[in-house]
């Protein structure tokens, strides 16, 4: 009888060990599956940005991490903030037109002088999250890096209604705003 108890105890220990091992294996498999799902989501996200150039990685005021991407469309450029959680059509972006002067020399060489960047439209999506500030700073950096002389844009009544304080935002960013608050510019 004494021996039977030891035999039973070791059998119970064996069953517990197998059960714990199975739970551990199941946990590891679940973790691997989650990693695979994350990898698939990441690959899907990377596929959506395949035609864009990554120029920076930033965090907004809410500590959301974004890739800063740029894409050229002829004489225009789109700078956007994307991560794998932003939907296809709902991401912060700024659309600008690049104004350049050309000079043709006698030898037939054309020189382009970067003159100004006109901000056509900006979509910060979530107000007061710092996305607009990030986008404007990226435009300013791009303009300085490529020798543009000025950044400017218009403030419509619709813009000011949707985003109260927009003229003050541009002033804080270093832009000059006209008295009517319909135009802003920054000389570089």
PDB file of C-alpha atoms in Angstrom:
ATOM      1  CA  UNK A   1       0.000   0.000   0.000  1.00  0.00           C
ATOM      2  CA  UNK A   2       2.846   2.315   0.765  1.00  0.00           C
ATOM      3  CA  UNK A   3       4.351   1.641  -2.656  1.00  0.00           C
ATOM      4  CA  UNK A   4       1.004   2.197  -4.407  1.00  0.00           C
ATOM      5  CA  UNK A   5       0.834   5.773  -3.014  1.00  0.00           C
ATOM      6  CA  UNK A   6       4.282   6.614  -4.371  1.00  0.00           C
ATOM      7  CA  UNK A   7       3.344   5.168  -7.762  1.00  0.00           C
ATOM      8  CA  UNK A   8       0.142   7.216  -7.855  1.00  0.00           C
ATOM      9  CA  UNK A   9       1.970  10.374  -6.769  1.00  0.00           C
ATOM     10  CA  UNK A  10       4.540  10.119  -9.530  1.00  0.00           C
ATOM     11  CA  UNK A  11       1.781   9.432 -12.074  1.00  0.00           C
ATOM     12  CA  UNK A  12      -0.028  12.588 -10.930  1.00  0.00           C
ATOM     13  CA  UNK A  13       3.225  14.542 -11.177  1.00  0.00           C
ATOM     14  CA  UNK A  14       3.727  13.190 -14.682  1.00  0.00           C
ATOM     15  CA  UNK A  15       0.208  14.238 -15.700  1.00  0.00           C
ATOM     16  CA  UNK A  16       0.774  17.727 -14.196  1.00  0.00           C
ATOM     17  CA  UNK A  17       4.074  18.083 -16.041  1.00  0.00           C
ATOM     18  CA  UNK A  18       2.471  17.044 -19.329  1.00  0.00           C
ATOM     19  CA  UNK A  19      -0.428  19.437 -18.743  1.00  0.00           C
ATOM     20  CA  UNK A  20       1.953  22.327 -17.925  1.00  0.00           C
ATOM     21  CA  UNK A  21       4.110  21.477 -20.932  1.00  0.00           C
ATOM     22  CA  UNK A  22       1.032  21.485 -23.169  1.00  0.00           C
ATOM     23  CA  UNK A  23      -0.099  24.841 -21.755  1.00  0.00           C
ATOM     24  CA  UNK A  24       3.375  26.251 -22.316  1.00  0.00           C
ATOM     25  CA  UNK A  25       3.413  24.910 -25.880  1.00  0.00           C
ATOM     26  CA  UNK A  26      -0.064  26.301 -26.541  1.00  0.00           C
ATOM     27  CA  UNK A  27       1.021  29.699 -25.172  1.00  0.00           C
ATOM     28  CA  UNK A  28       4.123  29.696 -27.396  1.00  0.00           C
ATOM     29  CA  UNK A  29       2.040  28.755 -30.444  1.00  0.00           C
ATOM     30  CA  UNK A  30      -0.482  31.501 -29.670  1.00  0.00           C
ATOM     31  CA  UNK A  31       2.359  33.997 -29.363  1.00  0.00           C
ATOM     32  CA  UNK A  32       3.824  32.869 -32.700  1.00  0.00           C
ATOM     33  CA  UNK A  33       0.398  33.189 -34.338  1.00  0.00           C
ATOM     34  CA  UNK A  34       0.036  36.736 -33.018  1.00  0.00           C
ATOM     35  CA  UNK A  35       3.509  37.564 -34.328  1.00  0.00           C
ATOM     36  CA  UNK A  36       2.536  36.145 -37.727  1.00  0.00           C
ATOM     37  CA  UNK A  37      -0.665  38.213 -37.722  1.00  0.00           C
ATOM     38  CA  UNK A  38       1.383  41.319 -36.878  1.00  0.00           C
ATOM     39  CA  UNK A  39       3.793  40.449 -39.694  1.00  0.00           C
ATOM     40  CA  UNK A  40       0.937  40.084 -42.179  1.00  0.00           C
ATOM     41  CA  UNK A  41      -0.498  43.444 -41.054  1.00  0.00           C
ATOM     42  CA  UNK A  42       2.946  45.017 -41.365  1.00  0.00           C
ATOM     43  CA  UNK A  43       3.429  43.572 -44.854  1.00  0.00           C
ATOM     44  CA  UNK A  44      -0.009  44.853 -45.874  1.00  0.00           C
ATOM     45  CA  UNK A  45       0.906  48.288 -44.516  1.00  0.00           C
ATOM     46  CA  UNK A  46       4.258  48.270 -46.326  1.00  0.00           C
ATOM     47  CA  UNK A  47       2.471  47.371 -49.550  1.00  0.00           C
ATOM     48  CA  UNK A  48       0.240  50.460 -49.207  1.00  0.00           C
ATOM     49  CA  UNK A  49       3.273  52.769 -48.941  1.00  0.00           C
ATOM     50  CA  UNK A  50       5.407  51.144 -51.646  1.00  0.00           C
ATOM     51  CA  UNK A  51       5.429  54.244 -53.902  1.00  0.00           C
ATOM     52  CA  UNK A  52       6.307  56.658 -51.105  1.00  0.00           C
ATOM     53  CA  UNK A  53       9.637  57.646 -49.572  1.00  0.00           C
ATOM     54  CA  UNK A  54      10.078  57.420 -45.800  1.00  0.00           C
ATOM     55  CA  UNK A  55      11.659  60.678 -44.622  1.00  0.00           C
ATOM     56  CA  UNK A  56      11.224  60.476 -40.861  1.00  0.00           C
ATOM     57  CA  UNK A  57       9.699  58.623 -37.908  1.00  0.00           C
ATOM     58  CA  UNK A  58       7.840  60.806 -35.393  1.00  0.00           C
ATOM     59  CA  UNK A  59       5.464  60.719 -32.424  1.00  0.00           C
ATOM     60  CA  UNK A  60       2.616  63.175 -31.934  1.00  0.00           C
ATOM     61  CA  UNK A  61       1.331  64.604 -28.624  1.00  0.00           C
ATOM     62  CA  UNK A  62      -0.663  61.411 -28.010  1.00  0.00           C
ATOM     63  CA  UNK A  63       2.516  59.334 -28.411  1.00  0.00           C
ATOM     64  CA  UNK A  64       1.256  57.737 -31.632  1.00  0.00           C
ATOM     65  CA  UNK A  65       4.217  56.748 -33.807  1.00  0.00           C
ATOM     66  CA  UNK A  66       4.053  57.611 -37.508  1.00  0.00           C
ATOM     67  CA  UNK A  67       6.199  57.246 -40.579  1.00  0.00           C
ATOM     68  CA  UNK A  68       6.535  60.568 -42.390  1.00  0.00           C
ATOM     69  CA  UNK A  69       6.183  59.803 -46.088  1.00  0.00           C
ATOM     70  CA  UNK A  70       6.538  61.917 -49.202  1.00  0.00           C
ATOM     71  CA  UNK A  71       5.322  61.310 -52.700  1.00  0.00           C
ATOM     72  CA  UNK A  72       5.690  63.490 -55.781  1.00  0.00           C
ATOM     73  CA  UNK A  73       2.926  64.056 -58.319  1.00  0.00           C
ATOM     74  CA  UNK A  74       4.500  66.068 -61.126  1.00  0.00           C
ATOM     75  CA  UNK A  75       5.058  69.538 -59.679  1.00  0.00           C
ATOM     76  CA  UNK A  76       3.193  68.702 -56.464  1.00  0.00           C
ATOM     77  CA  UNK A  77       4.092  66.762 -53.364  1.00  0.00           C
ATOM     78  CA  UNK A  78       2.142  64.977 -50.635  1.00  0.00           C
ATOM     79  CA  UNK A  79       3.652  64.583 -47.184  1.00  0.00           C
ATOM     80  CA  UNK A  80       1.692  62.238 -44.951  1.00  0.00           C
ATOM     81  CA  UNK A  81       1.800  60.596 -41.543  1.00  0.00           C
ATOM     82  CA  UNK A  82       0.978  56.911 -41.627  1.00  0.00           C
ATOM     83  CA  UNK A  83       1.179  53.876 -39.428  1.00  0.00           C
ATOM     84  CA  UNK A  84      -0.409  50.466 -39.708  1.00  0.00           C
ATOM     85  CA  UNK A  85      -3.411  51.688 -37.707  1.00  0.00           C
ATOM     86  CA  UNK A  86      -4.373  54.609 -39.984  1.00  0.00           C
ATOM     87  CA  UNK A  87      -7.023  53.726 -42.509  1.00  0.00           C
ATOM     88  CA  UNK A  88      -6.360  54.034 -46.233  1.00  0.00           C
ATOM     89  CA  UNK A  89      -8.116  57.405 -46.679  1.00  0.00           C
ATOM     90  CA  UNK A  90      -7.955  58.769 -43.141  1.00  0.00           C
ATOM     91  CA  UNK A  91      -4.407  59.874 -42.393  1.00  0.00           C
ATOM     92  CA  UNK A  92      -2.868  63.283 -41.642  1.00  0.00           C
ATOM     93  CA  UNK A  93      -1.330  64.869 -44.747  1.00  0.00           C
ATOM     94  CA  UNK A  94      -0.348  68.111 -46.422  1.00  0.00           C
ATOM     95  CA  UNK A  95      -0.547  68.680 -50.180  1.00  0.00           C
ATOM     96  CA  UNK A  96       1.742  71.327 -51.666  1.00  0.00           C
ATOM     97  CA  UNK A  97       2.663  72.728 -55.064  1.00  0.00           C
ATOM     98  CA  UNK A  98       6.341  73.315 -55.797  1.00  0.00           C
ATOM     99  CA  UNK A  99       6.901  76.531 -57.782  1.00  0.00           C
ATOM    100  CA  UNK A 100      10.186  76.575 -59.662  1.00  0.00           C
ATOM    101  CA  UNK A 101      11.872  78.945 -62.069  1.00  0.00           C
ATOM    102  CA  UNK A 102      13.732  77.595 -65.044  1.00  0.00           C
ATOM    103  CA  UNK A 103      16.684  79.121 -66.809  1.00  0.00           C
ATOM    104  CA  UNK A 104      17.856  78.025 -70.234  1.00  0.00           C
ATOM    105  CA  UNK A 105      21.517  78.641 -70.965  1.00  0.00           C
ATOM    106  CA  UNK A 106      23.118  78.973 -74.407  1.00  0.00           C
ATOM    107  CA  UNK A 107      24.395  75.401 -74.258  1.00  0.00           C
ATOM    108  CA  UNK A 108      20.838  74.126 -73.865  1.00  0.00           C
ATOM    109  CA  UNK A 109      21.175  73.330 -70.184  1.00  0.00           C
ATOM    110  CA  UNK A 110      18.068  73.965 -68.119  1.00  0.00           C
ATOM    111  CA  UNK A 111      18.546  75.031 -64.523  1.00  0.00           C
ATOM    112  CA  UNK A 112      15.727  74.829 -62.009  1.00  0.00           C
ATOM    113  CA  UNK A 113      15.618  77.297 -59.154  1.00  0.00           C
ATOM    114  CA  UNK A 114      13.384  76.397 -56.292  1.00  0.00           C
ATOM    115  CA  UNK A 115      11.255  79.447 -55.717  1.00  0.00           C
ATOM    116  CA  UNK A 116       8.351  78.728 -53.366  1.00  0.00           C
ATOM    117  CA  UNK A 117       6.123  76.067 -51.888  1.00  0.00           C
ATOM    118  CA  UNK A 118       2.396  76.748 -51.814  1.00  0.00           C
ATOM    119  CA  UNK A 119       0.394  74.812 -49.224  1.00  0.00           C
ATOM    120  CA  UNK A 120      -2.712  73.709 -51.101  1.00  0.00           C
ATOM    121  CA  UNK A 121      -4.397  71.738 -48.349  1.00  0.00           C
ATOM    122  CA  UNK A 122      -3.618  70.257 -44.964  1.00  0.00           C
ATOM    123  CA  UNK A 123      -5.576  67.522 -43.199  1.00  0.00           C
ATOM    124  CA  UNK A 124      -4.517  67.092 -39.589  1.00  0.00           C
ATOM    125  CA  UNK A 125      -7.464  64.656 -39.028  1.00  0.00           C
ATOM    126  CA  UNK A 126      -7.424  64.744 -35.200  1.00  0.00           C
ATOM    127  CA  UNK A 127      -7.272  68.345 -34.001  1.00  0.00           C
ATOM    128  CA  UNK A 128      -4.841  69.323 -31.239  1.00  0.00           C
ATOM    129  CA  UNK A 129      -2.852  66.073 -31.497  1.00  0.00           C
ATOM    130  CA  UNK A 130       0.242  67.765 -32.960  1.00  0.00           C
ATOM    131  CA  UNK A 131      -0.131  66.229 -36.432  1.00  0.00           C
ATOM    132  CA  UNK A 132      -0.415  69.614 -38.187  1.00  0.00           C
ATOM    133  CA  UNK A 133       2.706  70.873 -36.437  1.00  0.00           C
ATOM    134  CA  UNK A 134       4.631  67.768 -37.522  1.00  0.00           C
ATOM    135  CA  UNK A 135       3.495  68.200 -41.147  1.00  0.00           C
ATOM    136  CA  UNK A 136       4.364  71.918 -41.262  1.00  0.00           C
ATOM    137  CA  UNK A 137       7.791  71.271 -39.701  1.00  0.00           C
ATOM    138  CA  UNK A 138       8.454  68.629 -42.382  1.00  0.00           C
ATOM    139  CA  UNK A 139       7.493  71.126 -45.121  1.00  0.00           C
ATOM    140  CA  UNK A 140       9.808  73.754 -43.606  1.00  0.00           C
ATOM    141  CA  UNK A 141      12.672  71.227 -43.405  1.00  0.00           C
ATOM    142  CA  UNK A 142      12.085  70.109 -46.998  1.00  0.00           C
ATOM    143  CA  UNK A 143      11.997  73.730 -48.215  1.00  0.00           C
ATOM    144  CA  UNK A 144      15.243  74.644 -46.452  1.00  0.00           C
ATOM    145  CA  UNK A 145      16.994  71.463 -47.582  1.00  0.00           C
ATOM    146  CA  UNK A 146      16.075  72.068 -51.230  1.00  0.00           C
ATOM    147  CA  UNK A 147      16.719  75.820 -51.333  1.00  0.00           C
ATOM    148  CA  UNK A 148      13.168  77.125 -51.605  1.00  0.00           C
ATOM    149  CA  UNK A 149      12.861  80.836 -50.804  1.00  0.00           C
ATOM    150  CA  UNK A 150       9.319  80.936 -49.425  1.00  0.00           C
ATOM    151  CA  UNK A 151       6.381  78.875 -48.146  1.00  0.00           C
ATOM    152  CA  UNK A 152       2.907  80.359 -48.461  1.00  0.00           C
ATOM    153  CA  UNK A 153      -0.769  79.480 -48.495  1.00  0.00           C
ATOM    154  CA  UNK A 154      -4.307  80.751 -48.196  1.00  0.00           C
ATOM    155  CA  UNK A 155      -6.688  80.650 -45.262  1.00  0.00           C
ATOM    156  CA  UNK A 156     -10.284  80.242 -46.382  1.00  0.00           C
ATOM    157  CA  UNK A 157     -13.309  80.983 -44.222  1.00  0.00           C
ATOM    158  CA  UNK A 158     -14.106  77.265 -44.311  1.00  0.00           C
ATOM    159  CA  UNK A 159     -10.605  76.450 -42.986  1.00  0.00           C
ATOM    160  CA  UNK A 160     -11.019  78.923 -40.131  1.00  0.00           C
ATOM    161  CA  UNK A 161     -14.485  77.574 -39.260  1.00  0.00           C
ATOM    162  CA  UNK A 162     -13.283  73.961 -39.188  1.00  0.00           C
ATOM    163  CA  UNK A 163     -10.164  74.823 -37.189  1.00  0.00           C
ATOM    164  CA  UNK A 164     -10.611  77.815 -34.899  1.00  0.00           C
ATOM    165  CA  UNK A 165      -7.285  79.452 -34.115  1.00  0.00           C
ATOM    166  CA  UNK A 166      -5.711  78.447 -37.435  1.00  0.00           C
ATOM    167  CA  UNK A 167      -4.161  81.901 -38.073  1.00  0.00           C
ATOM    168  CA  UNK A 168      -2.593  81.760 -34.595  1.00  0.00           C
ATOM    169  CA  UNK A 169      -1.258  78.271 -35.343  1.00  0.00           C
ATOM    170  CA  UNK A 170       0.572  79.564 -38.428  1.00  0.00           C
ATOM    171  CA  UNK A 171       1.906  82.542 -36.449  1.00  0.00           C
ATOM    172  CA  UNK A 172       3.270  80.170 -33.773  1.00  0.00           C
ATOM    173  CA  UNK A 173       4.907  78.117 -36.529  1.00  0.00           C
ATOM    174  CA  UNK A 174       6.812  81.242 -37.648  1.00  0.00           C
ATOM    175  CA  UNK A 175       4.610  82.369 -40.542  1.00  0.00           C
ATOM    176  CA  UNK A 176       3.460  85.922 -41.187  1.00  0.00           C
ATOM    177  CA  UNK A 177      -0.325  86.249 -41.507  1.00  0.00           C
ATOM    178  CA  UNK A 178      -1.919  89.225 -43.265  1.00  0.00           C
ATOM    179  CA  UNK A 179      -4.345  91.530 -41.417  1.00  0.00           C
ATOM    180  CA  UNK A 180      -7.425  89.919 -43.006  1.00  0.00           C
ATOM    181  CA  UNK A 181      -6.108  86.482 -42.002  1.00  0.00           C
ATOM    182  CA  UNK A 182      -6.577  85.130 -45.524  1.00  0.00           C
ATOM    183  CA  UNK A 183      -2.930  84.548 -46.473  1.00  0.00           C
ATOM    184  CA  UNK A 184       0.186  83.320 -44.667  1.00  0.00           C
ATOM    185  CA  UNK A 185       3.827  83.150 -45.723  1.00  0.00           C
ATOM    186  CA  UNK A 186       7.308  82.433 -44.446  1.00  0.00           C
ATOM    187  CA  UNK A 187      10.483  83.654 -46.099  1.00  0.00           C
ATOM    188  CA  UNK A 188      13.402  81.275 -45.733  1.00  0.00           C
TER     189      UNK A 188
END
